[in-house]
Short mmCIF file of C-alpha atoms in Angstrom, two decimals:
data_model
loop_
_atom_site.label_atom_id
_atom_site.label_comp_id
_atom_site.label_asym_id
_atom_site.label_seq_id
_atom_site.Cartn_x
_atom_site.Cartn_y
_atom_site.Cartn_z
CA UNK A 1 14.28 12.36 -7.44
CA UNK A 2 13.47 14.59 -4.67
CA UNK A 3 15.35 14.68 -1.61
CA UNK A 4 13.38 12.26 0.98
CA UNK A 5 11.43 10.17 -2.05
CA UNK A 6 9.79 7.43 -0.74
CA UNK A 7 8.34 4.43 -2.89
CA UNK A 8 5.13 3.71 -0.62
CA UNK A 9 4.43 -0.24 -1.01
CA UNK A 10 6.65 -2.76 -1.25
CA UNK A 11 6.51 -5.72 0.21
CA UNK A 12 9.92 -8.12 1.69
CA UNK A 13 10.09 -12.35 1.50
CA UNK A 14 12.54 -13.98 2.93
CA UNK A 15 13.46 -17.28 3.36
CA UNK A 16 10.40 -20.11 3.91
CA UNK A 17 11.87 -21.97 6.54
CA UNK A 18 12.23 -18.75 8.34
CA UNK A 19 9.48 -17.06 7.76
CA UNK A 20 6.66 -19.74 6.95
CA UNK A 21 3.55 -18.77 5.03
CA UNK A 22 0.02 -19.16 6.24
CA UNK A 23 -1.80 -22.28 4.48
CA UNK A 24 -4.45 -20.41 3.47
CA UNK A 25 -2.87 -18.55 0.91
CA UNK A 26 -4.14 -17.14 -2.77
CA UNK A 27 -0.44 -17.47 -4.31
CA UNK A 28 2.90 -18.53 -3.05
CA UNK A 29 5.65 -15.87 -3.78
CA UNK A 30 8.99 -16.19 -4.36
CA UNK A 31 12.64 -14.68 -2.31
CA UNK A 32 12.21 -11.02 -2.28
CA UNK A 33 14.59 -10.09 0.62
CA UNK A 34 15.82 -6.60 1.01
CA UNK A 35 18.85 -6.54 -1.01
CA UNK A 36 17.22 -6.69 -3.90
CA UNK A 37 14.64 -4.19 -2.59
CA UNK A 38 17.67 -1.52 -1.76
CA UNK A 39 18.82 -1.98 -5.44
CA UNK A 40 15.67 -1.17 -6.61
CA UNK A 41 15.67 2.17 -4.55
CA UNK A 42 18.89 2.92 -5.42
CA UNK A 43 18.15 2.66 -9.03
CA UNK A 44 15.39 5.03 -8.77
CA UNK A 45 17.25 7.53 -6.47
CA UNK A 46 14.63 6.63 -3.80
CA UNK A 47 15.71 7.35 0.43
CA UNK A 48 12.77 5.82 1.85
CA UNK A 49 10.75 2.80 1.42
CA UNK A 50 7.24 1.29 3.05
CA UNK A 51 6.81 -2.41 3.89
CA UNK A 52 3.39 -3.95 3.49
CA UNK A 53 2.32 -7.09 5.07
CA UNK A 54 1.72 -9.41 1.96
CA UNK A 55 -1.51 -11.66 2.81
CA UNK A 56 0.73 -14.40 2.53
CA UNK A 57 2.11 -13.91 5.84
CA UNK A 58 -1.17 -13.54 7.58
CA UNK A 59 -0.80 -11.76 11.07
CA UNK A 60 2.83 -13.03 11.58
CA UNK A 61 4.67 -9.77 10.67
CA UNK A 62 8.14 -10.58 11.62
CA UNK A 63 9.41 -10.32 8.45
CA UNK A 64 8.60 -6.71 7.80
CA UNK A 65 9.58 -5.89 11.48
CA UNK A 66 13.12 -7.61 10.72
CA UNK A 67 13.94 -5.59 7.27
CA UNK A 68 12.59 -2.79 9.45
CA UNK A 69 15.16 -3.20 11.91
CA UNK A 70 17.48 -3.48 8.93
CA UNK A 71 16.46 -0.35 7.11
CA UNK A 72 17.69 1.27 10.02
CA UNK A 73 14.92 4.47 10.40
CA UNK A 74 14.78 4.40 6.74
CA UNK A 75 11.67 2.31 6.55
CA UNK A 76 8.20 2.26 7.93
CA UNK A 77 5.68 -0.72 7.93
CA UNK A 78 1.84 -1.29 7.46
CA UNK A 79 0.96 -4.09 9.47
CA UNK A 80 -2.22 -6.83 9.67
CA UNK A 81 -2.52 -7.41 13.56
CA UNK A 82 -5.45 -10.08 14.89
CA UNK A 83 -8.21 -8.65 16.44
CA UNK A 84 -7.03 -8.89 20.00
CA UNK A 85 -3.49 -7.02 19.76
CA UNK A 86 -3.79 -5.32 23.17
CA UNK A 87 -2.11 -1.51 23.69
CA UNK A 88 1.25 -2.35 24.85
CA UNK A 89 1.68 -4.36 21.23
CA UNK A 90 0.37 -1.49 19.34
CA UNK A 91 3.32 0.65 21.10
CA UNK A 92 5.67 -1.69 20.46
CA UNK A 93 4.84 -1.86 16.73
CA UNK A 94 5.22 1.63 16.90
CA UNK A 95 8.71 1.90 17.97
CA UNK A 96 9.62 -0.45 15.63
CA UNK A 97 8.72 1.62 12.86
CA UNK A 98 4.34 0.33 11.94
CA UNK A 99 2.74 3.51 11.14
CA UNK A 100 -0.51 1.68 9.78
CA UNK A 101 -2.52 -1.44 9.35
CA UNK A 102 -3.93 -3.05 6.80
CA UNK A 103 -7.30 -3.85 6.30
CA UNK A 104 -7.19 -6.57 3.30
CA UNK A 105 -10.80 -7.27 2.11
CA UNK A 106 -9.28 -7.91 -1.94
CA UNK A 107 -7.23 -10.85 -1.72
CA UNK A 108 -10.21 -12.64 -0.13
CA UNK A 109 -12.30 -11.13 -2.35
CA UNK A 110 -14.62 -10.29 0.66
CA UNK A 111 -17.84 -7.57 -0.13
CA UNK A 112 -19.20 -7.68 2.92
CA UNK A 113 -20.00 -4.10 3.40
CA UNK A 114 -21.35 -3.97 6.72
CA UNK A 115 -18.83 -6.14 7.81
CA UNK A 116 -15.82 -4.33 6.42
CA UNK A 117 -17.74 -0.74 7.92
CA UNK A 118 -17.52 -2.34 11.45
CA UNK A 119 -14.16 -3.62 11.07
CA UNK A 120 -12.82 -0.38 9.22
CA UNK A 121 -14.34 1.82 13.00
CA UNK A 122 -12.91 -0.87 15.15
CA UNK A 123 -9.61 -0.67 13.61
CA UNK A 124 -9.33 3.31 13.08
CA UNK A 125 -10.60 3.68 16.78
CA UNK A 126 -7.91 1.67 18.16
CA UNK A 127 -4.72 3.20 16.15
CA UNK A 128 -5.66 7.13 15.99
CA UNK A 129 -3.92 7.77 19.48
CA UNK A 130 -0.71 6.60 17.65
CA UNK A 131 -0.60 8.84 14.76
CA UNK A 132 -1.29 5.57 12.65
CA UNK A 133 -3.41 5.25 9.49
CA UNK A 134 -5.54 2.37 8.18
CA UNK A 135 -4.37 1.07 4.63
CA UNK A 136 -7.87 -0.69 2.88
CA UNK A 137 -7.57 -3.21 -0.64
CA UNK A 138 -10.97 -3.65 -1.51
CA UNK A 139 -12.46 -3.73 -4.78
CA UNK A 140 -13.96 -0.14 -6.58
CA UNK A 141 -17.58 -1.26 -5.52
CA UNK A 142 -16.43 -1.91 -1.73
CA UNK A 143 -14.71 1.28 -1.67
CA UNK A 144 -17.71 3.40 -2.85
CA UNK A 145 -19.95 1.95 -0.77
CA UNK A 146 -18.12 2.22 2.13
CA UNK A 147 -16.87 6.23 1.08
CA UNK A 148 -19.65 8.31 2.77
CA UNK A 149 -17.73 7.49 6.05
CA UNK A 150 -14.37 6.71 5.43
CA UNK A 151 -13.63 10.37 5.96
CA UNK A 152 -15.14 10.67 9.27
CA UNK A 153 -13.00 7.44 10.65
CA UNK A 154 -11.13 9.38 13.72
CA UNK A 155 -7.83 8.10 11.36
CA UNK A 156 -6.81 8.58 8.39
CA UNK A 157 -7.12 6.23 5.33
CA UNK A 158 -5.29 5.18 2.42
CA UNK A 159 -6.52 3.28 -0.54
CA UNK A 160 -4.58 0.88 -2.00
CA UNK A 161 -3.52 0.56 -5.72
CA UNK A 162 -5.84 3.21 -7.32
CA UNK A 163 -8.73 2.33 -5.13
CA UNK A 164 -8.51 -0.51 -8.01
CA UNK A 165 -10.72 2.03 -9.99
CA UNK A 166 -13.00 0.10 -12.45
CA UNK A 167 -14.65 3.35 -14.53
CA UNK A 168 -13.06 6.63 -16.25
CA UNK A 169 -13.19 9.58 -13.60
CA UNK A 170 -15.69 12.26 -13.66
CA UNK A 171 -17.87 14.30 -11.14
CA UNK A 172 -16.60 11.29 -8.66
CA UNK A 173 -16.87 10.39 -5.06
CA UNK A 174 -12.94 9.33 -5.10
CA UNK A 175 -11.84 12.53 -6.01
CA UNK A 176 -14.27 14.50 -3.12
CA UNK A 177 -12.51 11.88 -0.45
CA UNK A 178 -9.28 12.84 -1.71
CA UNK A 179 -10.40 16.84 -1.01
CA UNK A 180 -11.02 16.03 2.45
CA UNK A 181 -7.33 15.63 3.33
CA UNK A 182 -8.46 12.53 5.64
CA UNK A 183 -8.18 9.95 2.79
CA UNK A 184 -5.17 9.14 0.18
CA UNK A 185 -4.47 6.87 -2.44
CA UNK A 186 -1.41 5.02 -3.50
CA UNK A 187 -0.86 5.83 -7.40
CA UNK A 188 0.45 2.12 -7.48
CA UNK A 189 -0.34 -1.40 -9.77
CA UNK A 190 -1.54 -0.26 -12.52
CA UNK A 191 -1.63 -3.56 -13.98
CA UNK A 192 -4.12 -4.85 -10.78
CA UNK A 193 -6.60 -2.33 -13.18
CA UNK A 194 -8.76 -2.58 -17.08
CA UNK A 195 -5.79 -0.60 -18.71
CA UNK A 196 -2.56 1.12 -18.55
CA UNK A 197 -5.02 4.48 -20.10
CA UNK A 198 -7.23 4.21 -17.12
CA UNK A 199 -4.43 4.24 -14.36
CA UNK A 200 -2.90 7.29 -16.11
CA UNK A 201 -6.02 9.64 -16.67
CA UNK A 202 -7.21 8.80 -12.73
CA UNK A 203 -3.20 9.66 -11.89
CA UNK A 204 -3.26 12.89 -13.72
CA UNK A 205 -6.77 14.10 -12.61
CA UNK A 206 -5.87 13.81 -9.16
CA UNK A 207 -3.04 14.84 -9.61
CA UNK A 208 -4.56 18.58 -10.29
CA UNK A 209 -7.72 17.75 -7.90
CA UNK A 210 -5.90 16.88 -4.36
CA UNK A 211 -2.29 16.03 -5.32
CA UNK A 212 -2.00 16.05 -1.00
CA UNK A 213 -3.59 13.14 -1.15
CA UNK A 214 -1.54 11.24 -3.38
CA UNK A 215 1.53 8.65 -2.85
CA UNK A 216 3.16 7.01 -5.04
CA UNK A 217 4.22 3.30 -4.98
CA UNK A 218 5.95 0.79 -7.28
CA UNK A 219 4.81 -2.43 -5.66
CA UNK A 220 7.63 -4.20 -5.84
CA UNK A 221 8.45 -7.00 -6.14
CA UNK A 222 5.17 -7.24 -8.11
CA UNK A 223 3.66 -9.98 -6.88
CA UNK A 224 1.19 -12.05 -9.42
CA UNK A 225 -0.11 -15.26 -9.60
CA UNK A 226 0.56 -17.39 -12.95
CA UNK A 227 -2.76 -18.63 -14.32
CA UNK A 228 -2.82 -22.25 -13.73
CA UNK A 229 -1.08 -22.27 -11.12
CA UNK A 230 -1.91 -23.85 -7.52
CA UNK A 231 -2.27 -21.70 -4.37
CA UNK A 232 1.08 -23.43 -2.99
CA UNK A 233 2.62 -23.28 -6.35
CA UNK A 234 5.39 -20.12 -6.35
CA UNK A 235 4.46 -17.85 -9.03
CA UNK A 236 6.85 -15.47 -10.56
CA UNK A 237 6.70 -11.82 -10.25
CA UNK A 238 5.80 -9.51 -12.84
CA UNK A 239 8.62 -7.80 -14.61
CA UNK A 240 8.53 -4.26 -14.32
CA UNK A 241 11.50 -2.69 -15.53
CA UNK A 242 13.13 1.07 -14.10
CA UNK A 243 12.85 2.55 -16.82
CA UNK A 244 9.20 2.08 -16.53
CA UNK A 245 8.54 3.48 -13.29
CA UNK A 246 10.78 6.20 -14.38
CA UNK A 247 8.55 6.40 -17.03
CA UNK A 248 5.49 6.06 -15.06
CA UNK A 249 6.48 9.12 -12.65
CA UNK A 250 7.31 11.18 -15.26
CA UNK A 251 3.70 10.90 -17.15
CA UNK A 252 1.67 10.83 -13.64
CA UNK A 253 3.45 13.23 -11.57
CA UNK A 254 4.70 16.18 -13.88
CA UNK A 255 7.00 19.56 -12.32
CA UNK A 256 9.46 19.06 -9.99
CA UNK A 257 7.23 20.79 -6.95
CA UNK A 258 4.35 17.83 -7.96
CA UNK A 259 7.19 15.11 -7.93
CA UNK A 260 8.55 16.55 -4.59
CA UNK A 261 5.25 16.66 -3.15
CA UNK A 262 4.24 12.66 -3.95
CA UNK A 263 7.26 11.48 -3.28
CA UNK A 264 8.86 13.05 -0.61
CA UNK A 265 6.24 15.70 1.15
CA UNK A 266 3.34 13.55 1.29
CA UNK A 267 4.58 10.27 2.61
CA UNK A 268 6.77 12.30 5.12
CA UNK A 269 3.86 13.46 6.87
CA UNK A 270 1.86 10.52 6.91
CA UNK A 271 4.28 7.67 7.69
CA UNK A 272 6.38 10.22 10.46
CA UNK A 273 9.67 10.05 8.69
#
């Protein structure tokens, strides 16, 4: 891997009694603390790593802010923050290594578009000053019917997990956010889409269209939630082997100036490393 590669979402659970989980919960996860995490960078030949709140955890983000602390500079974290986080928070956050929040409309499955406009302005307005981002999950309708001003937000924007793309690309308005340079897309889950083909012809098409745009994530630990299973119930995690993200790399991102560009270049600039 290139010097610098960073895998872009991840997320870190530690232990319950700990870190409790919010109530109102789609799935219950199980340990995913960060030694397992550093083996899985290791085994990729991966420097860097992003933490993303899970929705489990609701606004309580001291468990990303402790395997921050632990990933000594090595790590950088996407928070979910309430509504009234005043300015001296936000700094805080900042100097412990948050370079974005999240704005989670998917694992609600909210389509409220005027409501997720308003909250996608309020948010951008109040982290641009810090160099931050705002990270949306919303479904492929959501996200096009919000895109004719997600480039004008005064920050930048990153879409989760393929923008969880629903159609084959074409003349698209993904792709003509992506040429903006104010909006990116994590190249990320592509089992959270129809089909393993549709995750790879959107990775290589953007891949010639605005690979500046583009980050790459393995989503570990993978997080799923077993059909019959309760809310409170702990589901196991995918299994998603190295070799398949090696795999996966190799097919989306191919040339060692594209692989150095995704993996290391990109998220460099965008998360401050």
């Amino acid at each position: 891997m290139a010097a610098g590669a960073c895998d872009c979402h991840t997320h870190v659970f530690g232990p319950r009694a700990d870190y409790p989980m919010v109530d109102a919960r789609p799935y219950t996860p199980g340990p995913a603390p960060l030694a397992p995490l550093r083996a899985h960078l290791a085994g990729l030949g991966l420097e860097r790593v992003v933490l993303v709140q899970p929705s489990v955890y609701g606004t309580d983000n001291r468990c990303l802010l402790d395997a921050l602390a632990a990933l000594d500079g090595a790590g950088r974290g996407i928070a979910v923050l309430e509504k009234g986080v005043d300015a001296a928070a936000l700094r805080e956050l900042h100097a412990r290594g948050v370079r974005g929040v999240r704005v989670n409309l998917e694992s609600a499955g909210l389509r409220d578009i005027v409501g997720a406009r308003a909250l996608l302005q309020a948010w951008s307005a109040r982290v641009a000053d810090l160099g931050w981002h705002v990270q949306l999950y919303a479904a492929q309708p959501v996200v096009r019917a919000l895109a004719d001003g997600l480039a004008r937000l005064p920050s930048p924007v990153v879409l989760d997990h393929f923008a969880l793309v629903d159609a084959p690309h074409g003349a698209d308005v993904l792709t003509d956010l992506l040429r903006t340079g104010r909006v990116h897309v994590k190249l990320s889950a592509p089992y959270r889409l129809a089909s393993s083909a549709l995750a790879d012809a959107w990775a290589c098409h953007w891949a010639e269209a605005a690979p500046g745009a583009l980050l790459w994530a393995s989503d570990w630990p993978h997080t799923a939630r077993d059909p019959g299973r309760a809310a409170h119930e702990v589901s196991a995690y995918r299994v998603v082997p190295a070799d398949a993200l090696r795999e996966q790399i190799a097919r989306w991102l191919p040339g060692v100036d594209l692989r150095r560009r995704v993996l290391a270049d990109n998220p460099a600039r965008l998360y401050g490393f």
